[in-house]
Coordinates of C-alpha atoms in Angstrom, one line a residue:
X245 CA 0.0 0.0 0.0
X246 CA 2.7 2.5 1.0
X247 CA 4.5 1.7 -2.5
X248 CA 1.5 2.4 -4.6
X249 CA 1.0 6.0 -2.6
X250 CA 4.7 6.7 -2.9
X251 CA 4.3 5.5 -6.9
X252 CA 1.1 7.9 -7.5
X253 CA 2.6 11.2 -5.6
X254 CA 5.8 10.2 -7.8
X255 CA 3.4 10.5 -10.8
X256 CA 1.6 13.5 -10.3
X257 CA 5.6 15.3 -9.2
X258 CA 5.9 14.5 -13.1
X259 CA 2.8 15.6 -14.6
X260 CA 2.1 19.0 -12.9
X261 CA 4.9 20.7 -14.6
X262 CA 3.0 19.9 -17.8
X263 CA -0.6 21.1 -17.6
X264 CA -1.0 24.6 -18.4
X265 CA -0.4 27.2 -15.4
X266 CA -3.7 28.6 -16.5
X267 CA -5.5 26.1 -15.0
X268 CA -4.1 27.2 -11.7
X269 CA -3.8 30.8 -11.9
X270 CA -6.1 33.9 -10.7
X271 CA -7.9 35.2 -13.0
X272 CA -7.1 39.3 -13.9
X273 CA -8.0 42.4 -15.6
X274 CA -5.5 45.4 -16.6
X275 CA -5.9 49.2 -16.7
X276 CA -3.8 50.9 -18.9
X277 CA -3.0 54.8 -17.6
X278 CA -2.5 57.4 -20.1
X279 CA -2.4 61.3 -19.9
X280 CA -4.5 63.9 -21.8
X281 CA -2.2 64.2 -24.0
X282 CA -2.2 60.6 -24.8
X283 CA 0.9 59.3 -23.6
X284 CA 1.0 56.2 -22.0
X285 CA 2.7 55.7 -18.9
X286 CA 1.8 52.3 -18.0
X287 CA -0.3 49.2 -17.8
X288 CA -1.4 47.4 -14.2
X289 CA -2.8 44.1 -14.0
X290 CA -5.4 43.8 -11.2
X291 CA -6.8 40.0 -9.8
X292 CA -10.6 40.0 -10.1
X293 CA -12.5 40.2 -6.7
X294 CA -9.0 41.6 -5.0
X295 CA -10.8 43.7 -2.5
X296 CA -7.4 46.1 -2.1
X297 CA -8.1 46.9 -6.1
X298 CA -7.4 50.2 -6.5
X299 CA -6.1 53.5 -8.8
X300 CA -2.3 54.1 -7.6
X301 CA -2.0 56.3 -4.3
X302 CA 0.0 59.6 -4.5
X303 CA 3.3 57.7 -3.4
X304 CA 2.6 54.6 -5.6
X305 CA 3.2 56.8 -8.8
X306 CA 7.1 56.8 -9.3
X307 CA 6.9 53.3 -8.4
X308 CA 4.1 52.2 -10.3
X309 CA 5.4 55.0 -13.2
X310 CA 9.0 55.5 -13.3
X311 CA 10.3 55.9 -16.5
X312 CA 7.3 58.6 -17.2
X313 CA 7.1 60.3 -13.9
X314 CA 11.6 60.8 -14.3
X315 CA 10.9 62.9 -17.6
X316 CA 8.1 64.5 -16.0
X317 CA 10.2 65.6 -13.8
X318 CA 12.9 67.0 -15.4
X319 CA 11.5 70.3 -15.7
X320 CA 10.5 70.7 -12.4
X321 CA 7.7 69.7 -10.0
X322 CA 5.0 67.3 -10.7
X323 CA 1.5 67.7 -9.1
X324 CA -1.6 65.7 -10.0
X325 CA -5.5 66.4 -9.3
X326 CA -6.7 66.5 -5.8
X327 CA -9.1 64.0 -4.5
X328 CA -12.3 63.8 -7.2
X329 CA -10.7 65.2 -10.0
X330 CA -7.6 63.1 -10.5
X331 CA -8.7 59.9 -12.1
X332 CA -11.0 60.3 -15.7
X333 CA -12.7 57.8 -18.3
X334 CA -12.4 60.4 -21.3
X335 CA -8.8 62.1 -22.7
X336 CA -10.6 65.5 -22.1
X337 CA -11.1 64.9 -18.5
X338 CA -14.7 65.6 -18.6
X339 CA -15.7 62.4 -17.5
X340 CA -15.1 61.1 -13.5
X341 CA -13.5 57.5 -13.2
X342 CA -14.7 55.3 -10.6
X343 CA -12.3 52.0 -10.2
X344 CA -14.2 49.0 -11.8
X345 CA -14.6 46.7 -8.4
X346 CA -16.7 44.4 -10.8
X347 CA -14.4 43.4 -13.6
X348 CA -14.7 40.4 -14.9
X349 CA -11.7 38.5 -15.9
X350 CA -9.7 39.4 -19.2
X351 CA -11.3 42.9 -19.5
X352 CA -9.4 46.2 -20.3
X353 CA -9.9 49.7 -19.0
X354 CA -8.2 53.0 -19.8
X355 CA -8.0 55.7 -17.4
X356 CA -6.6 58.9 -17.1
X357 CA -4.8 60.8 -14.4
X358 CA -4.9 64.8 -14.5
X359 CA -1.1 66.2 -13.9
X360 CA -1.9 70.1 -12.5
X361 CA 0.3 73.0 -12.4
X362 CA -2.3 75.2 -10.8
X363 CA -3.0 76.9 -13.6
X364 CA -5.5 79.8 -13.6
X365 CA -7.2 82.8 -15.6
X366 CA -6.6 86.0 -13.6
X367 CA -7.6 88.5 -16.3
X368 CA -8.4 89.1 -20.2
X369 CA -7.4 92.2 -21.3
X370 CA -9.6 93.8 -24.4
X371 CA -7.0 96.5 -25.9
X372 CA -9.6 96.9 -29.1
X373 CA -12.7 98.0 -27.7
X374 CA -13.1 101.0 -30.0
X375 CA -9.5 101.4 -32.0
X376 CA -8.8 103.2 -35.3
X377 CA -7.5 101.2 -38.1
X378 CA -4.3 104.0 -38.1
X379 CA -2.6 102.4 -35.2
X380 CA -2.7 98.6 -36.3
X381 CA 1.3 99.1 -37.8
X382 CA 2.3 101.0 -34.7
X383 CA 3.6 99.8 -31.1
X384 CA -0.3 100.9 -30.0
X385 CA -1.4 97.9 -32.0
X386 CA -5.0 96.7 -30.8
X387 CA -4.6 93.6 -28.7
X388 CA -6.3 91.3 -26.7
X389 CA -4.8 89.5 -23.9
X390 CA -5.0 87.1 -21.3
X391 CA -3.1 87.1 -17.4
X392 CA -2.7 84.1 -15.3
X393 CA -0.9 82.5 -12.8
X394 CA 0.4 79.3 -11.6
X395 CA 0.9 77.7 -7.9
X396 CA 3.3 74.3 -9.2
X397 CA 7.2 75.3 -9.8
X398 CA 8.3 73.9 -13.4
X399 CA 11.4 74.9 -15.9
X400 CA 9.3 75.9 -18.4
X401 CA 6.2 77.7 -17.2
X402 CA 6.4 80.8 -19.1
X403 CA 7.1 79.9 -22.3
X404 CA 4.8 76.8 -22.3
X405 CA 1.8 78.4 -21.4
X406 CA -0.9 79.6 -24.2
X407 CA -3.8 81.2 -24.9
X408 CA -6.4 79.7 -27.8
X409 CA -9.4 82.7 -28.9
X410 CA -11.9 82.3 -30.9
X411 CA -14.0 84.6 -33.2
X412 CA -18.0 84.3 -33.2
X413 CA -18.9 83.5 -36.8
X414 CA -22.3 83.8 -37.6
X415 CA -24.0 81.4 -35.1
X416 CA -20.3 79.6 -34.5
X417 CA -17.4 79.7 -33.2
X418 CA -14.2 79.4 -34.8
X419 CA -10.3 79.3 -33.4
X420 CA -8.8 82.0 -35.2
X421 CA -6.1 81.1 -37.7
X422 CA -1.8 81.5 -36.0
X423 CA -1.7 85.3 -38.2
X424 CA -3.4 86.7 -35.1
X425 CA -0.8 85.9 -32.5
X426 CA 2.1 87.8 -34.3
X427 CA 2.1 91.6 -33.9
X428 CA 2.7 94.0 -37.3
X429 CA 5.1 96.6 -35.3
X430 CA 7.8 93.2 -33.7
X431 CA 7.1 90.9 -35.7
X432 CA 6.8 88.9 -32.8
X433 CA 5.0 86.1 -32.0
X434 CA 3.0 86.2 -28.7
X435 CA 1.5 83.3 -26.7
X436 CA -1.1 84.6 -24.8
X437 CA -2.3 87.7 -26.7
X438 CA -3.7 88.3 -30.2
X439 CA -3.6 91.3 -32.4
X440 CA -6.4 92.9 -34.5
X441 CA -4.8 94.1 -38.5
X442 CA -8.1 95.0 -40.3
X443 CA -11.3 96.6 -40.0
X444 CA -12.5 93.1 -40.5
X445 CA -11.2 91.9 -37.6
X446 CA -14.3 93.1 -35.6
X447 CA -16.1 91.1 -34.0
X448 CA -17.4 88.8 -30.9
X449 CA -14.3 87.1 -29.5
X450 CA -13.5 85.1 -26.6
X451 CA -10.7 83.1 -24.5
X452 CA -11.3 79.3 -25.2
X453 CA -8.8 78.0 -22.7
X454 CA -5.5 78.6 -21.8
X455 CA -3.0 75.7 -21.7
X456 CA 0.6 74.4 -20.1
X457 CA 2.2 71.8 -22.5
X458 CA 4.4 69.8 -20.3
X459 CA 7.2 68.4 -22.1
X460 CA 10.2 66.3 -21.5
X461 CA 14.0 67.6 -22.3
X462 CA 13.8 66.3 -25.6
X463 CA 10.6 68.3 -26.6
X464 CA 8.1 65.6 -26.3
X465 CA 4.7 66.1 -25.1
X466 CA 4.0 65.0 -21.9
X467 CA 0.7 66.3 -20.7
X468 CA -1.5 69.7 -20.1
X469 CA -3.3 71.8 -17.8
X470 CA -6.0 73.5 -19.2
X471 CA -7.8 77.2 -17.5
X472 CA -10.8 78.7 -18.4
X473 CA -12.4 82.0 -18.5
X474 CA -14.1 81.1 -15.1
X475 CA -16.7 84.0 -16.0
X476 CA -17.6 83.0 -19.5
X477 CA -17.1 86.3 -20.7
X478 CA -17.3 87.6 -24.7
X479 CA -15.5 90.8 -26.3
X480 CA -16.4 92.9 -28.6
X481 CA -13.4 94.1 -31.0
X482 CA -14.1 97.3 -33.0
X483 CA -11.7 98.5 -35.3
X484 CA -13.0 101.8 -37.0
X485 CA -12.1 102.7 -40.4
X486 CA -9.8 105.8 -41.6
X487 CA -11.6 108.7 -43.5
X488 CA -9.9 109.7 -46.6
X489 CA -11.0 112.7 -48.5
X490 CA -10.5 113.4 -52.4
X491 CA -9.3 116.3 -54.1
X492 CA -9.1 117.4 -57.6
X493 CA -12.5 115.7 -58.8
X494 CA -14.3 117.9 -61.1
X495 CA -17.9 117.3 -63.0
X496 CA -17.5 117.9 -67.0
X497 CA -20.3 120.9 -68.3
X498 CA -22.8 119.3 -70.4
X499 CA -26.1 120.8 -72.8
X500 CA -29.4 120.0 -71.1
X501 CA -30.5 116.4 -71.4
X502 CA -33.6 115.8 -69.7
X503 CA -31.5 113.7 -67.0
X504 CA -29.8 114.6 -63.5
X505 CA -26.6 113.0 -64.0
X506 CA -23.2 114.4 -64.9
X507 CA -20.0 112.5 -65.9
X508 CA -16.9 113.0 -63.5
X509 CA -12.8 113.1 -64.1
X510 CA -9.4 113.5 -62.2
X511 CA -9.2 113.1 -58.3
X512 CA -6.5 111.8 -56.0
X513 CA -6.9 110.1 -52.6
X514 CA -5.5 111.6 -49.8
X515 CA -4.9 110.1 -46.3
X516 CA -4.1 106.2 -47.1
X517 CA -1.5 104.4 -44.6
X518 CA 1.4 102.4 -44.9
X519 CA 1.1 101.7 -48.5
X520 CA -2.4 99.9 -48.7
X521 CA -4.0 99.3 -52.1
X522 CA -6.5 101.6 -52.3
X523 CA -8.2 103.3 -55.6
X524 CA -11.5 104.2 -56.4
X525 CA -14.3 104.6 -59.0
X526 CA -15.7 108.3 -60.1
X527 CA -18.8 106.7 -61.2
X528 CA -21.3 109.5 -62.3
X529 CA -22.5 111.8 -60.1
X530 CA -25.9 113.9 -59.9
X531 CA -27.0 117.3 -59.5
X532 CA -30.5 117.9 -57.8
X533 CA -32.5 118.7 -61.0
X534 CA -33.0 118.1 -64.9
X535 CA -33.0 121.8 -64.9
X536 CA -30.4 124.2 -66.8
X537 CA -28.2 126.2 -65.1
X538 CA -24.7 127.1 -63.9
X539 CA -22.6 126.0 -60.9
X540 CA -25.2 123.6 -59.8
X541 CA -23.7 121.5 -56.9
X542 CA -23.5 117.6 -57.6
X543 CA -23.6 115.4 -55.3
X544 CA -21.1 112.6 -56.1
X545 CA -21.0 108.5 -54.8
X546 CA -17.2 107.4 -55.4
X547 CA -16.5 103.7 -54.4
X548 CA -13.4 102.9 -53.3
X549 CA -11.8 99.8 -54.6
X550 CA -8.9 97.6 -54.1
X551 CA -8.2 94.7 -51.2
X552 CA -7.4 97.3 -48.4
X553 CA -10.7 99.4 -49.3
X554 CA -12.4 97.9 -46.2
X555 CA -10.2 100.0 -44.0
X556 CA -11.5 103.4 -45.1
X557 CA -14.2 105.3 -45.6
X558 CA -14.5 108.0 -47.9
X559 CA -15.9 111.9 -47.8
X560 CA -17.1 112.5 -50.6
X561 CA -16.6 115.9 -51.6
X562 CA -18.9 119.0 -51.5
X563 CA -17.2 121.6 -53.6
X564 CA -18.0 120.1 -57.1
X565 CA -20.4 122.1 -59.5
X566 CA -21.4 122.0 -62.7
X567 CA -22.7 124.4 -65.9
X568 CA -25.6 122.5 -67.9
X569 CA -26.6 124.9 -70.7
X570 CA -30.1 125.2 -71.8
X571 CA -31.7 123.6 -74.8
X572 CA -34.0 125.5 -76.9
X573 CA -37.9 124.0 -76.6
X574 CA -40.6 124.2 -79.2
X575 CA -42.0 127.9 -79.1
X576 CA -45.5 128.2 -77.9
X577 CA -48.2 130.0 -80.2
X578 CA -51.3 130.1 -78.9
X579 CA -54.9 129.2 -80.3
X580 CA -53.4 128.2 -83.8
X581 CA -56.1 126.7 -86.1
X582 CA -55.7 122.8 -86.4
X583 CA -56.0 122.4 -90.0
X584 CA -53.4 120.9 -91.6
X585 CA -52.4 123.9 -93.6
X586 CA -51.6 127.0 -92.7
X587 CA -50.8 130.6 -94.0
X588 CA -48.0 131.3 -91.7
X589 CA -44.3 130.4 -91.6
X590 CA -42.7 127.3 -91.3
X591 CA -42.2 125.7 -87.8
X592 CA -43.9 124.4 -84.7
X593 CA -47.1 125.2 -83.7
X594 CA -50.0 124.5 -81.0
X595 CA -53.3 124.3 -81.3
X596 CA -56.2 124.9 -78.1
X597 CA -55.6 121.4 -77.1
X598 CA -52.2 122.2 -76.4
X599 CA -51.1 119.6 -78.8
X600 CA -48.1 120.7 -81.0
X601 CA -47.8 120.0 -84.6
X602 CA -44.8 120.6 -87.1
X603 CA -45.7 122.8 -90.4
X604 CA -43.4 122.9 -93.6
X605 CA -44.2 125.4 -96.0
X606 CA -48.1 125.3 -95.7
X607 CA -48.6 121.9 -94.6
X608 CA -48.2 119.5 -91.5
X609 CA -45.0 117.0 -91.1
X610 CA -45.9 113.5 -90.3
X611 CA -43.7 110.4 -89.1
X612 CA -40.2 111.0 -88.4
X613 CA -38.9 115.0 -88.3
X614 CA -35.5 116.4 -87.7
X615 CA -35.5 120.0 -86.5
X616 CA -32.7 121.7 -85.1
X617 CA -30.2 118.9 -84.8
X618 CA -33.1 116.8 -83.0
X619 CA -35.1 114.2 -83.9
X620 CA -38.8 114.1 -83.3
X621 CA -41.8 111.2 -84.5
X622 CA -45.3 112.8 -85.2
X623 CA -48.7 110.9 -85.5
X624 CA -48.0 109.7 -89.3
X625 CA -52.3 110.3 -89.4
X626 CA -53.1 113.9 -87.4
X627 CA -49.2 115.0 -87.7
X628 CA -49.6 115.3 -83.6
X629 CA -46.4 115.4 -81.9
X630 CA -45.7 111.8 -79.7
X631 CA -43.8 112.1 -76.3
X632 CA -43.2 108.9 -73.8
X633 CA -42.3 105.3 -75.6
X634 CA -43.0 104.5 -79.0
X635 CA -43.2 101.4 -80.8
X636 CA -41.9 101.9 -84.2
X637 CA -41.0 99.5 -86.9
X638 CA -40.0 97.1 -84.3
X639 CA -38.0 98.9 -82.0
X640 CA -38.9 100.8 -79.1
X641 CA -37.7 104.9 -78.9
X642 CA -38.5 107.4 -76.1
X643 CA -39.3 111.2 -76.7
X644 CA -39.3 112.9 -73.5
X645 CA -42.9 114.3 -72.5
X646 CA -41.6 118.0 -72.2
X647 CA -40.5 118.8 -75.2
X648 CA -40.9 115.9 -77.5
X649 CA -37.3 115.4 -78.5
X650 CA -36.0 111.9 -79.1
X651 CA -33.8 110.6 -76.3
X652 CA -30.2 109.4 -77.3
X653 CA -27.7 107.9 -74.8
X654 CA -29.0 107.8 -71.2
X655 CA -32.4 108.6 -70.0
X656 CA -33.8 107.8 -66.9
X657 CA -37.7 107.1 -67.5
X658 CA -40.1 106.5 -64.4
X659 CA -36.7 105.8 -61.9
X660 CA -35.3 103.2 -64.3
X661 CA -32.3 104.0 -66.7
X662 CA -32.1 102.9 -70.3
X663 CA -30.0 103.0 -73.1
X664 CA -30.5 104.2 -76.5
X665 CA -28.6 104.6 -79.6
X666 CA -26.8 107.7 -79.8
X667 CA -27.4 107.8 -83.8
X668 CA -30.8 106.2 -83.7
X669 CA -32.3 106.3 -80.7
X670 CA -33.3 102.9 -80.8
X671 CA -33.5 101.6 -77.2
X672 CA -30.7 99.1 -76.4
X673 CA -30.9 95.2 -74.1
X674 CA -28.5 93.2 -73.4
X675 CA -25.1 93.6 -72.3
X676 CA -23.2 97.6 -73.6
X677 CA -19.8 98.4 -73.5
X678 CA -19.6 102.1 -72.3
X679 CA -17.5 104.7 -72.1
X680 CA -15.3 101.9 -71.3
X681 CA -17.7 100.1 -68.2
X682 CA -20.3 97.1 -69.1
X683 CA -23.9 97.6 -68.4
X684 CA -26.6 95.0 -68.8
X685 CA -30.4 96.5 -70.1
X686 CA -33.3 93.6 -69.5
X687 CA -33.7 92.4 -73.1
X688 CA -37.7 92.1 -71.7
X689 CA -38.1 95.4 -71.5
X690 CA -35.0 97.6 -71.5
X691 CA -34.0 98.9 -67.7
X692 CA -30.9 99.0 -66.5
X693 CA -29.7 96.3 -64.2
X694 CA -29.2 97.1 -60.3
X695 CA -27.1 95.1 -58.3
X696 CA -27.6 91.1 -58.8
X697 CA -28.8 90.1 -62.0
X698 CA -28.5 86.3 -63.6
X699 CA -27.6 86.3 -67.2
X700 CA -27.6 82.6 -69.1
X701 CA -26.2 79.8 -65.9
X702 CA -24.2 83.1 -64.2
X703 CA -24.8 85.9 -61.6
X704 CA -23.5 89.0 -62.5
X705 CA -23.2 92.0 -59.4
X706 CA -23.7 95.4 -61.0
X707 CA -23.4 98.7 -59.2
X708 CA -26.6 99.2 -57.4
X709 CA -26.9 103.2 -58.5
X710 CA -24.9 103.8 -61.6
X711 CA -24.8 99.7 -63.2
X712 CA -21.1 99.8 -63.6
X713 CA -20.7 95.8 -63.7
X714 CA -18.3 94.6 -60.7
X715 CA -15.2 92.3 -60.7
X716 CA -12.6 91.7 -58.5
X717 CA -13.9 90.9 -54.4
X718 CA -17.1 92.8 -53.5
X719 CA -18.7 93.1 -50.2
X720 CA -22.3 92.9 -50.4
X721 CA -24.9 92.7 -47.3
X722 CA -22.1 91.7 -45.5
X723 CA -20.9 88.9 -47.5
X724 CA -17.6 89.0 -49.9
X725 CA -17.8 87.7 -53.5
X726 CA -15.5 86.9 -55.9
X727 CA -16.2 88.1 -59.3
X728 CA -13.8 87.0 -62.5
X729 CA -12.6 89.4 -65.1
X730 CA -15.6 88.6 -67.0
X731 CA -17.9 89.4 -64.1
X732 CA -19.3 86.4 -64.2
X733 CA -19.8 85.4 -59.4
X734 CA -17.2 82.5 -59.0
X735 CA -19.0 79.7 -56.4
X736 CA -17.9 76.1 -55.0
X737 CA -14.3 77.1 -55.9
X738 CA -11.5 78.2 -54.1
X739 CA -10.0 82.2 -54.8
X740 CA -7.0 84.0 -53.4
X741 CA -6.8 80.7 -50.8
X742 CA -10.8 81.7 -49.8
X743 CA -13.6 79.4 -49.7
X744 CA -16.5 80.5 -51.6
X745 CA -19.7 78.5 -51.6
X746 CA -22.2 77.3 -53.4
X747 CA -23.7 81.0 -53.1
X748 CA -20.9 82.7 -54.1
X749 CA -20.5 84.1 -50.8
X750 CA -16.6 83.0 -48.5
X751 CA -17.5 81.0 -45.9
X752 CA -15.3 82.6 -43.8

C-alpha cells in the first residue's frame, strides 16, 4: 500500500509541470494609464475580486510609473488632481472615473490621471474695444490679452503656457487662424495675446482655454493643464475705419438732357496708410435737377476699390459744381387753327388742345422730323407730336414728355435708366460696352440692371446706383464675393486661398 502512494505522488511530481499554469492561476483584468495628452505611462494588471483593487495612491506613482514620472520631472515639480478630479474615463477629463470593483476577468480599462500645475485665468485684457484702423502698424497695435498664474514650480512655465481665442462666426465659433498671435510693429510672436490688423477683424471674440504643455527635455509632449475663463465672458473688437478725403475731382459741363446726371474726371486720394492698395471709381455723379443752369452742386458716390478698401471710408466731396446749358424747346403759339395747312411760316405750332404739330411750308410733317439737330416722331395720321415710348418699326424709342425730343444715350424714365442709340435712338438690351464700363439692359423690357442680375447659368453683381458691372472681391450685405474678369460670381471654388460656396459668398 505505502509503494503504490509513494508511486502515485511520484506520478503527479511528473505531470504537474506539464498542464497549463492557467489552469491554476487567478484570473485578472488590466488598466492601462495614459495622460491627456495621450501618452502612455503604463499598464497594471489587477486580480478579479481583489478587494485592495485600487487607482495608484500619491506615493505609488514613481513606483508604479518611473520611466514617465523621471521625464516629468525633469522640468520641475509634478502635481496631479486633488481627491475627485484626478482619475477620468475620457482624454478630455470631462468624465469622472470610478475603479471598476466588478471586472470580470480578461477585460481592459483606460484611465486617465490629471497632472496640475495650478494653472488659472486671472484677467483678459480687451485693448480693441473702440480702435482706429491707423494704429494697427504702430507699437499701440489693438490687442487682446490674457493674465494668469500658476501655484506648481516647473522649468518651463512661461514659455509653455498659451492662450487659444476664438471669433463668433455667424451662429459659431471658430479658433482664429496663427496670423493673429504675431504683432505687425515686432514681428513677434505672442502666446497669450492676439492682435487685431483689419477693420474686419471686428467682431465677438472670446478666451477658449488657456493651456501648459508639459514636455520632456527632448521636446516631447508630456501632458496639459487646461484654464478657463471662469466668467464665461465675450468681447467685442471694434476697429473703425480711416476717413480719406479726395481732391481734384471735377464734373465735366454738359447741354441739357432731360437727366440729372453728370460724368466725372481726375481726383487723387488723400490720407491712405502704410502703402495699402486703395483706388477708387468716379462713377457719375448727380445734381438735384434736370434743370439748366450754372454752378449747380452735384452730389457725387465714389467707391473705393482695391483689397485694403475695407479700411477706409471715404468723404465725398462737396465743392464740385457743374454748368448744364439750356436747350431750346418748341416755341408756344397760342390758339393756332388745327387744320393741316396754314398761311404762316414754317415751324412748330400748338393748337387749343395744347397739342403741337410741325408745319413745312403750308402743310403738316408726319412720321419721323429732324429739326434743329433733334429728332422728333409725329402721328403719321393727325401730324400730332408723340412724347413717352414709342413702338416703331419694331423697336422701341423714347421722346421725352416736355418737349418731344428723341432721347439718345442715357435717360432715366419713371426711376429706371435705359439706353438708346446715340445715332438712332433705338433703345438698347442686353449687355453695352460704355465709355469703357459694361452695363446689362433687361432684353424684356430695356431697364438697366441694379445690383444682382443672372444672365444665361451666371450671376453677375452690378453697381446698385450707376450699373457699372463689378469684378474683383465685392462686399455685399455683408458677405464678400469673388467676381472674375468677366464678371461672371465665381462659387464652390476656391480664390486668393478663400472658400467660396455654393452661393458665391466665402464661408469665412
Amino acid at each position: 500500500m505505502k509503494k503504490r502512494l509513494l508511486a502515485v505522488l511520484v506520478c503527479l511530481g511528473i505531470l504537474l509541470p506539464l498542464l497549463p499554469a492557467t489552469t491554476f492561476a487567478a484570473d485578472t483584468f488590466t488598466i492601462t494609464y495614459m495622460t491627456n495628452a495621450g501618452v502612455e505611462m503604463g499598464t497594471v494588471e489587477y486580480t478579479v475580486g481583489d478587494p485592495n483593487n485600487d487607482f495608484p495612491a500619491l506615493g505609488e506613482l514613481s513606483t508604479m510609473f518611473p520611466e514617465f514620472i523621471a521625464k516629468a520631472a525633469q522640468k520641475g515639480n509634478v502635481a496631479v488632481g486633488a481627491d475627485g478630479s484626478r482619475w477620468y474615463t475620457d482624454e478630455e477629463l470631462t468624465e469622472t472615473a470610478i475603479f471598476p470593483t466588478d471586472a470580470q476577468s480578461g477585460e481592459a480599462y483606460t484611465v486617465y490621471l490629471r497632472f496640475t500645475v495650478g494653472l488659472s485665468v486671472t484677467e483678459v485684457s480687451n485693448g480693441a474695444e473702440n480702435e482706429s484702423y491707423s494704429e494697427v502698424e504702430s507699437t499701440f497695435q489693438p490687442n487682446m490679452s490674457v493674465n494668469w498664474s500658476t501655484t506648481v514650480y516647473r522649468h518651463d512655465t512661461y514659455g509653455a503656457v498659451a492662450a487659444t481665442f476664438e471669433k463668433k462666426v455667424g451662429e459659431d465659433w471658430v479658433e482664429v487662424d496663427d496670423s493673429y498671435y504675431t504683432d505687425n510693429y515686432w514681428n513677434t510672436t505672442w502666446t497669450n495675446m492676439i492682435w487685431f490688423s483689419d477693420v474686419s477683424d471686428s467682431g465677438t471674440y472670446r478666451l477658449k482655454y488657456l493651456r501648459y504643455t508639459a514636455t520632456d527635455r527632448e521636446g516631447n509632449v508630456l501632458y496639459y493643464d487646461n484654464a478657463y475663463d471662469t466668467a464665461g465672458n465675450t468681447y467685442e473688437v471694434n476697429i473703425t475705419p480711416v476717413e480719406l478725403t479726395i481732391a481734384g475731382v471735377t464734373a465735366i459741363d454738359r447741354d441739357q438732357d432731360g437727366t440729372n446726371k453728370v460724368e466725372l474726371e481726375g481726383g487723387t486720394l488723400e490720407g491712405v496708410l502704410f502703402g495699402d492698395d486703395v483706388s477708387f471709381v468716379l462713377g457719375q455723379g448727380t445734381v438735384a435737377d434736370t434743370a439748366a443752369g450754372e454752378n449747380k452742386q452735384v452730389t457725387t458716390n465714389i467707391q473705393l476699390t482695391g483689397a485694403d478698401a475695407g479700411n477706409y471710408t471715404l468723404v465725398q466731396p462737396t465743392d464740385i459744381t457743374v454748368n448744364i446749358a439750356k436747350v431750346a424747346a418748341p416755341p408756344v403759339v397760342p390758339d393756332w387753327p388745327t387744320g393741316e395747312t396754314s398761311t404762316i411760316d414754317s415751324g412748330w405750332r400748338q393748337d387749343r388742345n395744347d397739342d403741337w404739330y410741325f408745319y413745312a411750308g403750308t402743310r403738316r410733317s408726319k412720321g419721323w422730323l429732324e429739326d434743329q439737330g433733334y429728332h422728333y416722331y409725329l402721328d403719321p395720321e393727325t401730324g400730332k407730336m408723340q412724347t413717352g415710348w414709342q413702338y416703331l418699326d419694331e423697336e422701341w424709342y423714347y421722346f421725352y414728355p416736355a418737349w418731344g425730343g428723341m432721347a439718345e444715350g442715357w435717360a432715366k424714365v419713371d426711376g429706371y435708366w435705359y439706353y438708346l442709340d446715340p445715332e438712332t435712338g433705338k433703345m438698347q438690351t442686353g449687355w453695352q460696352h460704355l465709355d469703357g464700363e459694361w452695363y446689362y439692359f433687361y432684353p424684356a423690357w430695356g431697364g438697366m440692371a441694379e445690383g444682382w442680375v443672372r444672365v444665361g447659368e451666371d450671376w453677375y453683381y452690378t453697381d446698385p446706383e450707376f450699373g457699372e458691372m463689378q469684378t474683383g472681391w465685392e462686399l455685399v450685405n455683408g458677405k464678400w464675393y469673388c467676381l472674375y474678369s468677366w464678371g461672371g460670381m465665381a462659387y464652390n471654388a476656391i480664390v486668393d486661398g478663400y472658400i467660396l460656396g455654393a452661393d458665391g459668398a466665402w464661408i469665412q
